[in-house]
């Protein structure tokens, strides 16, 4: 139970961090706002043209009595819009993470530098970084799909399918959501995906305490817009909990709160000899 509470605390610490660095908070909301505007435009277009789309897709209803045909098409229109809204809610977070990758990389780096002991990136060429990110995304997607198939099948089991399976679904979603949010900090430490999964499984209560509440609140896209920057900051702090910097000058915070709540989290303190930069500290052990 203590690990679960610690995960919740890290989630709260991430939100507090961005509130203390409001410029970074506003910066981190940009991808979520972009995604939200895109979804709003798509849903408005769906409202405007859903009727025409249903008419086009149901030519067989032209020969029905006018009352039955109209009722049937109105029902299909409502179902179509409801389905689009459901897809938007479910996919909002994933799309925001995809759109916001460069933003969240910068935000995670600012958190690391503000907290001290920020590891330097591996120094691979951009095409290599993109290849690793794409490969890891596919591997994670396959794992999520496998869990989804098992949970879907288990959902048909009486009682268990209506009680245990939804709870397990939230736990699985929270685990992989935490993995996605922490991917930037893990990649900066050059930690391969298999090691990332092992580290998260080893501290599973901590990870679920962080990820499950996020999954629940992120079902509301407007809430996700506000909380996403803090979620990225909190996931970065969680990775630092799993792979703490070595004690020493490089681990001292690069920036303390200066009393300006709008100050960005970009310190100018020590940075060159962190454990991730030498590959002998958290980076070296995490990538083993």
PDB file of C-alpha atoms in Angstrom:
ATOM      1  CA  UNK A   1       0.000   0.000   0.000  1.00  0.00           C
ATOM      2  CA  UNK A   2       2.887   2.321   0.703  1.00  0.00           C
ATOM      3  CA  UNK A   3       4.127   1.967  -2.889  1.00  0.00           C
ATOM      4  CA  UNK A   4       0.675   2.832  -4.247  1.00  0.00           C
ATOM      5  CA  UNK A   5       0.594   5.971  -2.125  1.00  0.00           C
ATOM      6  CA  UNK A   6       4.104   6.821  -3.301  1.00  0.00           C
ATOM      7  CA  UNK A   7       2.915   6.549  -6.910  1.00  0.00           C
ATOM      8  CA  UNK A   8       0.057   8.931  -6.142  1.00  0.00           C
ATOM      9  CA  UNK A   9       2.551  11.272  -4.495  1.00  0.00           C
ATOM     10  CA  UNK A  10       4.757  11.266  -7.586  1.00  0.00           C
ATOM     11  CA  UNK A  11       1.708  12.078  -9.697  1.00  0.00           C
ATOM     12  CA  UNK A  12       0.902  14.985  -7.392  1.00  0.00           C
ATOM     13  CA  UNK A  13       4.563  16.081  -7.386  1.00  0.00           C
ATOM     14  CA  UNK A  14       4.497  16.269 -11.181  1.00  0.00           C
ATOM     15  CA  UNK A  15       1.434  18.493 -11.103  1.00  0.00           C
ATOM     16  CA  UNK A  16       3.015  20.688  -8.439  1.00  0.00           C
ATOM     17  CA  UNK A  17       6.212  20.942 -10.499  1.00  0.00           C
ATOM     18  CA  UNK A  18       4.433  22.377 -13.526  1.00  0.00           C
ATOM     19  CA  UNK A  19       2.422  24.733 -11.325  1.00  0.00           C
ATOM     20  CA  UNK A  20       5.693  26.092  -9.949  1.00  0.00           C
ATOM     21  CA  UNK A  21       7.019  26.422 -13.519  1.00  0.00           C
ATOM     22  CA  UNK A  22       3.942  27.799 -15.227  1.00  0.00           C
ATOM     23  CA  UNK A  23       5.705  28.634 -18.450  1.00  0.00           C
ATOM     24  CA  UNK A  24       6.535  24.950 -18.823  1.00  0.00           C
ATOM     25  CA  UNK A  25       2.945  24.074 -17.939  1.00  0.00           C
ATOM     26  CA  UNK A  26       1.608  26.305 -20.710  1.00  0.00           C
ATOM     27  CA  UNK A  27       4.256  24.930 -23.068  1.00  0.00           C
ATOM     28  CA  UNK A  28       3.229  21.366 -22.234  1.00  0.00           C
ATOM     29  CA  UNK A  29      -0.455  22.058 -22.872  1.00  0.00           C
ATOM     30  CA  UNK A  30       0.147  23.005 -26.511  1.00  0.00           C
ATOM     31  CA  UNK A  31      -0.027  19.422 -27.898  1.00  0.00           C
ATOM     32  CA  UNK A  32      -3.206  18.652 -25.939  1.00  0.00           C
ATOM     33  CA  UNK A  33      -4.825  21.868 -27.178  1.00  0.00           C
ATOM     34  CA  UNK A  34      -3.832  21.074 -30.765  1.00  0.00           C
ATOM     35  CA  UNK A  35      -5.353  17.608 -30.421  1.00  0.00           C
ATOM     36  CA  UNK A  36      -8.483  18.987 -28.771  1.00  0.00           C
ATOM     37  CA  UNK A  37      -9.048  21.511 -31.570  1.00  0.00           C
ATOM     38  CA  UNK A  38      -8.563  18.755 -34.154  1.00  0.00           C
ATOM     39  CA  UNK A  39     -11.103  16.518 -32.447  1.00  0.00           C
ATOM     40  CA  UNK A  40     -13.620  19.354 -32.083  1.00  0.00           C
ATOM     41  CA  UNK A  41     -13.346  20.133 -35.791  1.00  0.00           C
ATOM     42  CA  UNK A  42     -13.768  16.434 -36.634  1.00  0.00           C
ATOM     43  CA  UNK A  43     -16.818  16.079 -34.377  1.00  0.00           C
ATOM     44  CA  UNK A  44     -18.427  19.237 -35.783  1.00  0.00           C
ATOM     45  CA  UNK A  45     -17.873  17.881 -39.291  1.00  0.00           C
ATOM     46  CA  UNK A  46     -19.427  14.588 -38.174  1.00  0.00           C
ATOM     47  CA  UNK A  47     -22.492  16.413 -36.873  1.00  0.00           C
ATOM     48  CA  UNK A  48     -22.872  18.371 -40.114  1.00  0.00           C
ATOM     49  CA  UNK A  49     -22.440  15.421 -42.479  1.00  0.00           C
ATOM     50  CA  UNK A  50     -23.515  12.411 -40.429  1.00  0.00           C
ATOM     51  CA  UNK A  51     -27.021  12.543 -41.880  1.00  0.00           C
ATOM     52  CA  UNK A  52     -25.735  12.592 -45.452  1.00  0.00           C
ATOM     53  CA  UNK A  53     -23.336   9.744 -44.670  1.00  0.00           C
ATOM     54  CA  UNK A  54     -26.127   7.622 -43.199  1.00  0.00           C
ATOM     55  CA  UNK A  55     -28.380   8.345 -46.198  1.00  0.00           C
ATOM     56  CA  UNK A  56     -25.596   7.276 -48.553  1.00  0.00           C
ATOM     57  CA  UNK A  57     -24.927   4.084 -46.574  1.00  0.00           C
ATOM     58  CA  UNK A  58     -28.600   2.988 -46.343  1.00  0.00           C
ATOM     59  CA  UNK A  59     -30.060   3.115 -49.877  1.00  0.00           C
ATOM     60  CA  UNK A  60     -32.136   0.035 -49.031  1.00  0.00           C
ATOM     61  CA  UNK A  61     -34.241   2.143 -46.653  1.00  0.00           C
ATOM     62  CA  UNK A  62     -35.471   4.343 -49.515  1.00  0.00           C
ATOM     63  CA  UNK A  63     -38.245   1.846 -50.175  1.00  0.00           C
ATOM     64  CA  UNK A  64     -39.466   1.749 -46.568  1.00  0.00           C
ATOM     65  CA  UNK A  65     -42.386   3.758 -45.240  1.00  0.00           C
ATOM     66  CA  UNK A  66     -41.178   7.299 -44.640  1.00  0.00           C
ATOM     67  CA  UNK A  67     -41.695   7.146 -40.859  1.00  0.00           C
ATOM     68  CA  UNK A  68     -39.693   3.924 -40.435  1.00  0.00           C
ATOM     69  CA  UNK A  69     -36.913   5.075 -42.759  1.00  0.00           C
ATOM     70  CA  UNK A  70     -36.560   8.407 -40.957  1.00  0.00           C
ATOM     71  CA  UNK A  71     -36.538   6.786 -37.514  1.00  0.00           C
ATOM     72  CA  UNK A  72     -33.973   4.203 -38.613  1.00  0.00           C
ATOM     73  CA  UNK A  73     -31.666   6.823 -40.105  1.00  0.00           C
ATOM     74  CA  UNK A  74     -31.950   9.124 -37.106  1.00  0.00           C
ATOM     75  CA  UNK A  75     -31.024   6.216 -34.858  1.00  0.00           C
ATOM     76  CA  UNK A  76     -28.014   5.386 -37.026  1.00  0.00           C
ATOM     77  CA  UNK A  77     -26.964   9.048 -37.024  1.00  0.00           C
ATOM     78  CA  UNK A  78     -27.070   9.160 -33.217  1.00  0.00           C
ATOM     79  CA  UNK A  79     -25.113   5.900 -32.994  1.00  0.00           C
ATOM     80  CA  UNK A  80     -22.535   7.195 -35.500  1.00  0.00           C
ATOM     81  CA  UNK A  81     -21.974  10.400 -33.543  1.00  0.00           C
ATOM     82  CA  UNK A  82     -21.885   8.540 -30.224  1.00  0.00           C
ATOM     83  CA  UNK A  83     -19.316   6.132 -31.632  1.00  0.00           C
ATOM     84  CA  UNK A  84     -17.195   9.001 -32.926  1.00  0.00           C
ATOM     85  CA  UNK A  85     -17.355  10.709 -29.529  1.00  0.00           C
ATOM     86  CA  UNK A  86     -16.363   7.479 -27.775  1.00  0.00           C
ATOM     87  CA  UNK A  87     -13.400   6.969 -30.111  1.00  0.00           C
ATOM     88  CA  UNK A  88     -12.331  10.572 -29.503  1.00  0.00           C
ATOM     89  CA  UNK A  89     -12.402  10.110 -25.725  1.00  0.00           C
ATOM     90  CA  UNK A  90     -10.532   6.794 -25.811  1.00  0.00           C
ATOM     91  CA  UNK A  91      -7.882   7.852 -28.328  1.00  0.00           C
ATOM     92  CA  UNK A  92      -7.337  11.432 -27.125  1.00  0.00           C
ATOM     93  CA  UNK A  93      -4.404  10.653 -24.841  1.00  0.00           C
ATOM     94  CA  UNK A  94      -2.584   8.436 -27.350  1.00  0.00           C
ATOM     95  CA  UNK A  95      -2.916  11.021 -30.123  1.00  0.00           C
ATOM     96  CA  UNK A  96      -1.786  13.804 -27.781  1.00  0.00           C
ATOM     97  CA  UNK A  97       1.339  11.831 -26.893  1.00  0.00           C
ATOM     98  CA  UNK A  98       2.050  11.278 -30.588  1.00  0.00           C
ATOM     99  CA  UNK A  99       1.535  14.936 -31.512  1.00  0.00           C
ATOM    100  CA  UNK A 100       3.409  16.208 -28.474  1.00  0.00           C
ATOM    101  CA  UNK A 101       6.539  14.054 -28.610  1.00  0.00           C
ATOM    102  CA  UNK A 102       8.954  16.986 -29.234  1.00  0.00           C
ATOM    103  CA  UNK A 103       7.181  19.122 -26.611  1.00  0.00           C
ATOM    104  CA  UNK A 104       7.291  16.401 -23.967  1.00  0.00           C
ATOM    105  CA  UNK A 105      10.925  15.601 -24.688  1.00  0.00           C
ATOM    106  CA  UNK A 106      11.771  19.237 -23.946  1.00  0.00           C
ATOM    107  CA  UNK A 107       9.540  19.288 -20.854  1.00  0.00           C
ATOM    108  CA  UNK A 108      11.073  16.090 -19.449  1.00  0.00           C
ATOM    109  CA  UNK A 109      14.563  17.489 -19.982  1.00  0.00           C
ATOM    110  CA  UNK A 110      13.625  20.667 -18.116  1.00  0.00           C
ATOM    111  CA  UNK A 111      12.344  18.609 -15.190  1.00  0.00           C
ATOM    112  CA  UNK A 112      15.583  16.617 -15.113  1.00  0.00           C
ATOM    113  CA  UNK A 113      17.775  19.701 -15.241  1.00  0.00           C
ATOM    114  CA  UNK A 114      15.739  21.459 -12.558  1.00  0.00           C
ATOM    115  CA  UNK A 115      15.965  18.421 -10.270  1.00  0.00           C
ATOM    116  CA  UNK A 116      19.664  17.852 -10.962  1.00  0.00           C
ATOM    117  CA  UNK A 117      21.594  14.868 -12.291  1.00  0.00           C
ATOM    118  CA  UNK A 118      20.184  15.112 -15.800  1.00  0.00           C
ATOM    119  CA  UNK A 119      21.782  12.411 -17.967  1.00  0.00           C
ATOM    120  CA  UNK A 120      23.000  13.386 -21.392  1.00  0.00           C
ATOM    121  CA  UNK A 121      21.298  11.685 -24.376  1.00  0.00           C
ATOM    122  CA  UNK A 122      23.112   8.772 -26.030  1.00  0.00           C
ATOM    123  CA  UNK A 123      24.185  10.891 -29.014  1.00  0.00           C
ATOM    124  CA  UNK A 124      22.698   8.677 -31.703  1.00  0.00           C
ATOM    125  CA  UNK A 125      21.695  10.191 -35.076  1.00  0.00           C
ATOM    126  CA  UNK A 126      18.101  11.299 -35.456  1.00  0.00           C
ATOM    127  CA  UNK A 127      17.154   8.495 -37.833  1.00  0.00           C
ATOM    128  CA  UNK A 128      18.346   5.955 -35.267  1.00  0.00           C
ATOM    129  CA  UNK A 129      16.311   7.575 -32.494  1.00  0.00           C
ATOM    130  CA  UNK A 130      13.213   7.574 -34.711  1.00  0.00           C
ATOM    131  CA  UNK A 131      13.762   3.932 -35.617  1.00  0.00           C
ATOM    132  CA  UNK A 132      14.093   2.897 -31.956  1.00  0.00           C
ATOM    133  CA  UNK A 133      10.995   4.899 -30.972  1.00  0.00           C
ATOM    134  CA  UNK A 134       8.938   3.391 -33.816  1.00  0.00           C
ATOM    135  CA  UNK A 135      10.156  -0.138 -33.065  1.00  0.00           C
ATOM    136  CA  UNK A 136       9.393   0.196 -29.355  1.00  0.00           C
ATOM    137  CA  UNK A 137       5.947   1.628 -30.104  1.00  0.00           C
ATOM    138  CA  UNK A 138       5.082  -1.399 -32.240  1.00  0.00           C
ATOM    139  CA  UNK A 139       6.353  -3.779 -29.560  1.00  0.00           C
ATOM    140  CA  UNK A 140       4.282  -2.030 -26.897  1.00  0.00           C
ATOM    141  CA  UNK A 141       1.236  -2.019 -29.169  1.00  0.00           C
ATOM    142  CA  UNK A 142       1.537  -5.778 -29.675  1.00  0.00           C
ATOM    143  CA  UNK A 143       1.676  -6.319 -25.922  1.00  0.00           C
ATOM    144  CA  UNK A 144      -1.357  -4.102 -25.370  1.00  0.00           C
ATOM    145  CA  UNK A 145      -3.244  -5.948 -28.115  1.00  0.00           C
ATOM    146  CA  UNK A 146      -2.419  -9.312 -26.497  1.00  0.00           C
ATOM    147  CA  UNK A 147      -3.715  -8.140 -23.127  1.00  0.00           C
ATOM    148  CA  UNK A 148      -6.772  -6.675 -24.841  1.00  0.00           C
ATOM    149  CA  UNK A 149      -7.643  -9.977 -26.523  1.00  0.00           C
ATOM    150  CA  UNK A 150      -7.314 -11.903 -23.251  1.00  0.00           C
ATOM    151  CA  UNK A 151      -9.397  -9.373 -21.322  1.00  0.00           C
ATOM    152  CA  UNK A 152     -12.021  -9.264 -24.071  1.00  0.00           C
ATOM    153  CA  UNK A 153     -12.385 -13.043 -23.942  1.00  0.00           C
ATOM    154  CA  UNK A 154     -12.482 -13.009 -20.136  1.00  0.00           C
ATOM    155  CA  UNK A 155     -15.241 -10.421 -20.289  1.00  0.00           C
ATOM    156  CA  UNK A 156     -17.690 -13.132 -21.329  1.00  0.00           C
ATOM    157  CA  UNK A 157     -17.139 -15.069 -18.090  1.00  0.00           C
ATOM    158  CA  UNK A 158     -20.140 -14.454 -15.799  1.00  0.00           C
ATOM    159  CA  UNK A 159     -19.481 -12.226 -12.761  1.00  0.00           C
ATOM    160  CA  UNK A 160     -15.719 -12.128 -13.402  1.00  0.00           C
ATOM    161  CA  UNK A 161     -16.257 -10.363 -16.713  1.00  0.00           C
ATOM    162  CA  UNK A 162     -18.300  -7.639 -15.039  1.00  0.00           C
ATOM    163  CA  UNK A 163     -16.118  -7.109 -11.954  1.00  0.00           C
ATOM    164  CA  UNK A 164     -12.527  -8.343 -12.168  1.00  0.00           C
ATOM    165  CA  UNK A 165     -11.959  -7.742 -15.879  1.00  0.00           C
ATOM    166  CA  UNK A 166     -12.747  -3.978 -15.847  1.00  0.00           C
ATOM    167  CA  UNK A 167     -10.431  -3.524 -12.860  1.00  0.00           C
ATOM    168  CA  UNK A 168      -7.665  -5.448 -14.632  1.00  0.00           C
ATOM    169  CA  UNK A 169      -8.296  -3.366 -17.750  1.00  0.00           C
ATOM    170  CA  UNK A 170      -7.642  -0.156 -15.833  1.00  0.00           C
ATOM    171  CA  UNK A 171      -4.481  -1.664 -14.314  1.00  0.00           C
ATOM    172  CA  UNK A 172      -3.135  -2.772 -17.703  1.00  0.00           C
ATOM    173  CA  UNK A 173      -3.960   0.620 -19.231  1.00  0.00           C
ATOM    174  CA  UNK A 174      -2.337   2.444 -16.304  1.00  0.00           C
ATOM    175  CA  UNK A 175       0.823   0.344 -16.600  1.00  0.00           C
ATOM    176  CA  UNK A 176       1.327   0.952 -20.310  1.00  0.00           C
ATOM    177  CA  UNK A 177       0.292   4.601 -20.025  1.00  0.00           C
ATOM    178  CA  UNK A 178       3.028   5.104 -17.442  1.00  0.00           C
ATOM    179  CA  UNK A 179       5.451   3.359 -19.802  1.00  0.00           C
ATOM    180  CA  UNK A 180       4.490   5.777 -22.600  1.00  0.00           C
ATOM    181  CA  UNK A 181       4.833   8.847 -20.408  1.00  0.00           C
ATOM    182  CA  UNK A 182       8.200   7.750 -19.044  1.00  0.00           C
ATOM    183  CA  UNK A 183       9.596   6.706 -22.419  1.00  0.00           C
ATOM    184  CA  UNK A 184      11.422  10.007 -22.952  1.00  0.00           C
ATOM    185  CA  UNK A 185      13.254   9.790 -19.616  1.00  0.00           C
ATOM    186  CA  UNK A 186      14.071   6.118 -20.226  1.00  0.00           C
ATOM    187  CA  UNK A 187      15.400   6.849 -23.723  1.00  0.00           C
ATOM    188  CA  UNK A 188      17.605   9.627 -22.377  1.00  0.00           C
ATOM    189  CA  UNK A 189      19.182   6.971 -20.144  1.00  0.00           C
ATOM    190  CA  UNK A 190      19.472   4.568 -23.111  1.00  0.00           C
ATOM    191  CA  UNK A 191      17.356   1.960 -21.318  1.00  0.00           C
ATOM    192  CA  UNK A 192      16.017  -0.695 -23.736  1.00  0.00           C
ATOM    193  CA  UNK A 193      12.328  -1.543 -23.734  1.00  0.00           C
ATOM    194  CA  UNK A 194      12.749  -4.948 -22.106  1.00  0.00           C
ATOM    195  CA  UNK A 195      14.575  -3.343 -19.190  1.00  0.00           C
ATOM    196  CA  UNK A 196      11.947  -0.620 -18.941  1.00  0.00           C
ATOM    197  CA  UNK A 197       9.251  -3.262 -18.615  1.00  0.00           C
ATOM    198  CA  UNK A 198      11.262  -5.162 -16.021  1.00  0.00           C
ATOM    199  CA  UNK A 199      11.822  -2.027 -13.929  1.00  0.00           C
ATOM    200  CA  UNK A 200       8.139  -1.132 -14.015  1.00  0.00           C
ATOM    201  CA  UNK A 201       7.045  -4.674 -13.150  1.00  0.00           C
ATOM    202  CA  UNK A 202       9.490  -4.750 -10.237  1.00  0.00           C
ATOM    203  CA  UNK A 203       7.736  -1.691  -8.728  1.00  0.00           C
ATOM    204  CA  UNK A 204       4.247  -2.563  -9.951  1.00  0.00           C
ATOM    205  CA  UNK A 205       2.259  -1.047  -7.036  1.00  0.00           C
ATOM    206  CA  UNK A 206       4.180   2.211  -7.491  1.00  0.00           C
ATOM    207  CA  UNK A 207       3.439   2.227 -11.226  1.00  0.00           C
ATOM    208  CA  UNK A 208      -0.260   1.423 -10.754  1.00  0.00           C
ATOM    209  CA  UNK A 209      -0.583   4.078  -8.069  1.00  0.00           C
ATOM    210  CA  UNK A 210       0.686   6.554 -10.641  1.00  0.00           C
ATOM    211  CA  UNK A 211      -0.968   5.301 -13.828  1.00  0.00           C
ATOM    212  CA  UNK A 212      -4.442   4.081 -12.865  1.00  0.00           C
ATOM    213  CA  UNK A 213      -5.695   7.435 -11.471  1.00  0.00           C
ATOM    214  CA  UNK A 214      -4.406   9.116 -14.633  1.00  0.00           C
ATOM    215  CA  UNK A 215      -6.320   6.702 -16.859  1.00  0.00           C
ATOM    216  CA  UNK A 216      -9.510   7.392 -14.925  1.00  0.00           C
ATOM    217  CA  UNK A 217      -9.279  11.199 -15.074  1.00  0.00           C
ATOM    218  CA  UNK A 218      -7.955  11.228 -18.652  1.00  0.00           C
ATOM    219  CA  UNK A 219     -11.234   9.734 -19.842  1.00  0.00           C
ATOM    220  CA  UNK A 220     -12.331  13.393 -19.862  1.00  0.00           C
ATOM    221  CA  UNK A 221     -10.338  15.108 -22.658  1.00  0.00           C
ATOM    222  CA  UNK A 222     -10.617  18.594 -21.127  1.00  0.00           C
ATOM    223  CA  UNK A 223      -9.065  17.291 -17.926  1.00  0.00           C
ATOM    224  CA  UNK A 224      -6.312  15.652 -19.967  1.00  0.00           C
ATOM    225  CA  UNK A 225      -5.445  19.020 -21.541  1.00  0.00           C
ATOM    226  CA  UNK A 226      -4.786  20.551 -18.121  1.00  0.00           C
ATOM    227  CA  UNK A 227      -3.086  17.575 -16.480  1.00  0.00           C
ATOM    228  CA  UNK A 228      -0.934  16.240 -19.344  1.00  0.00           C
ATOM    229  CA  UNK A 229       2.134  18.452 -18.651  1.00  0.00           C
ATOM    230  CA  UNK A 230       2.092  17.425 -14.998  1.00  0.00           C
ATOM    231  CA  UNK A 231       1.666  13.783 -15.995  1.00  0.00           C
ATOM    232  CA  UNK A 232       4.834  13.973 -18.127  1.00  0.00           C
ATOM    233  CA  UNK A 233       6.697  15.705 -15.297  1.00  0.00           C
ATOM    234  CA  UNK A 234       5.453  13.122 -12.802  1.00  0.00           C
ATOM    235  CA  UNK A 235       6.483  10.218 -15.063  1.00  0.00           C
ATOM    236  CA  UNK A 236       9.951  11.757 -15.332  1.00  0.00           C
ATOM    237  CA  UNK A 237      10.142  11.906 -11.535  1.00  0.00           C
ATOM    238  CA  UNK A 238       8.985   8.282 -11.424  1.00  0.00           C
ATOM    239  CA  UNK A 239      11.814   7.217 -13.732  1.00  0.00           C
ATOM    240  CA  UNK A 240      14.231   9.076 -11.469  1.00  0.00           C
ATOM    241  CA  UNK A 241      12.772   7.085  -8.581  1.00  0.00           C
ATOM    242  CA  UNK A 242      13.410   3.837 -10.445  1.00  0.00           C
ATOM    243  CA  UNK A 243      16.883   4.906 -11.630  1.00  0.00           C
ATOM    244  CA  UNK A 244      18.073   7.536  -9.155  1.00  0.00           C
ATOM    245  CA  UNK A 245      21.080   9.699 -10.089  1.00  0.00           C
ATOM    246  CA  UNK A 246      24.327   8.872  -8.347  1.00  0.00           C
ATOM    247  CA  UNK A 247      25.103  11.109  -5.371  1.00  0.00           C
ATOM    248  CA  UNK A 248      27.574  13.823  -6.144  1.00  0.00           C
ATOM    249  CA  UNK A 249      27.817  17.306  -7.618  1.00  0.00           C
ATOM    250  CA  UNK A 250      25.894  16.327 -10.752  1.00  0.00           C
ATOM    251  CA  UNK A 251      22.933  15.233  -8.660  1.00  0.00           C
ATOM    252  CA  UNK A 252      22.465  18.589  -6.977  1.00  0.00           C
ATOM    253  CA  UNK A 253      19.384  20.438  -8.243  1.00  0.00           C
ATOM    254  CA  UNK A 254      20.324  22.734 -11.089  1.00  0.00           C
ATOM    255  CA  UNK A 255      17.626  25.185 -10.118  1.00  0.00           C
ATOM    256  CA  UNK A 256      15.698  25.982  -7.004  1.00  0.00           C
ATOM    257  CA  UNK A 257      12.421  27.859  -6.948  1.00  0.00           C
ATOM    258  CA  UNK A 258      13.284  31.505  -7.279  1.00  0.00           C
ATOM    259  CA  UNK A 259       9.960  32.785  -6.052  1.00  0.00           C
ATOM    260  CA  UNK A 260       8.776  33.380  -9.614  1.00  0.00           C
ATOM    261  CA  UNK A 261       6.001  30.835 -10.265  1.00  0.00           C
ATOM    262  CA  UNK A 262       6.321  31.468 -13.978  1.00  0.00           C
ATOM    263  CA  UNK A 263      10.006  30.702 -14.195  1.00  0.00           C
ATOM    264  CA  UNK A 264      10.832  27.928 -16.622  1.00  0.00           C
ATOM    265  CA  UNK A 265      12.470  24.753 -15.391  1.00  0.00           C
ATOM    266  CA  UNK A 266      15.651  25.246 -17.349  1.00  0.00           C
ATOM    267  CA  UNK A 267      18.533  25.567 -14.957  1.00  0.00           C
ATOM    268  CA  UNK A 268      22.086  26.436 -15.750  1.00  0.00           C
ATOM    269  CA  UNK A 269      23.687  24.269 -13.109  1.00  0.00           C
ATOM    270  CA  UNK A 270      25.841  21.209 -13.423  1.00  0.00           C
ATOM    271  CA  UNK A 271      25.029  18.867 -16.250  1.00  0.00           C
ATOM    272  CA  UNK A 272      27.986  17.356 -18.020  1.00  0.00           C
ATOM    273  CA  UNK A 273      29.020  14.555 -15.713  1.00  0.00           C
ATOM    274  CA  UNK A 274      25.692  13.064 -14.685  1.00  0.00           C
ATOM    275  CA  UNK A 275      25.322   9.337 -14.397  1.00  0.00           C
ATOM    276  CA  UNK A 276      23.526   9.101 -17.702  1.00  0.00           C
ATOM    277  CA  UNK A 277      26.278  11.033 -19.443  1.00  0.00           C
ATOM    278  CA  UNK A 278      29.011   8.658 -18.434  1.00  0.00           C
ATOM    279  CA  UNK A 279      26.982   5.492 -18.806  1.00  0.00           C
ATOM    280  CA  UNK A 280      28.269   4.223 -15.450  1.00  0.00           C
ATOM    281  CA  UNK A 281      25.375   5.184 -13.202  1.00  0.00           C
ATOM    282  CA  UNK A 282      21.634   4.813 -13.704  1.00  0.00           C
ATOM    283  CA  UNK A 283      22.088   4.701 -17.445  1.00  0.00           C
ATOM    284  CA  UNK A 284      24.592   1.909 -17.377  1.00  0.00           C
ATOM    285  CA  UNK A 285      22.683  -0.208 -14.895  1.00  0.00           C
ATOM    286  CA  UNK A 286      19.302   0.479 -16.450  1.00  0.00           C
ATOM    287  CA  UNK A 287      20.463  -0.542 -19.890  1.00  0.00           C
ATOM    288  CA  UNK A 288      21.988  -3.753 -18.700  1.00  0.00           C
TER     289      UNK A 288
END
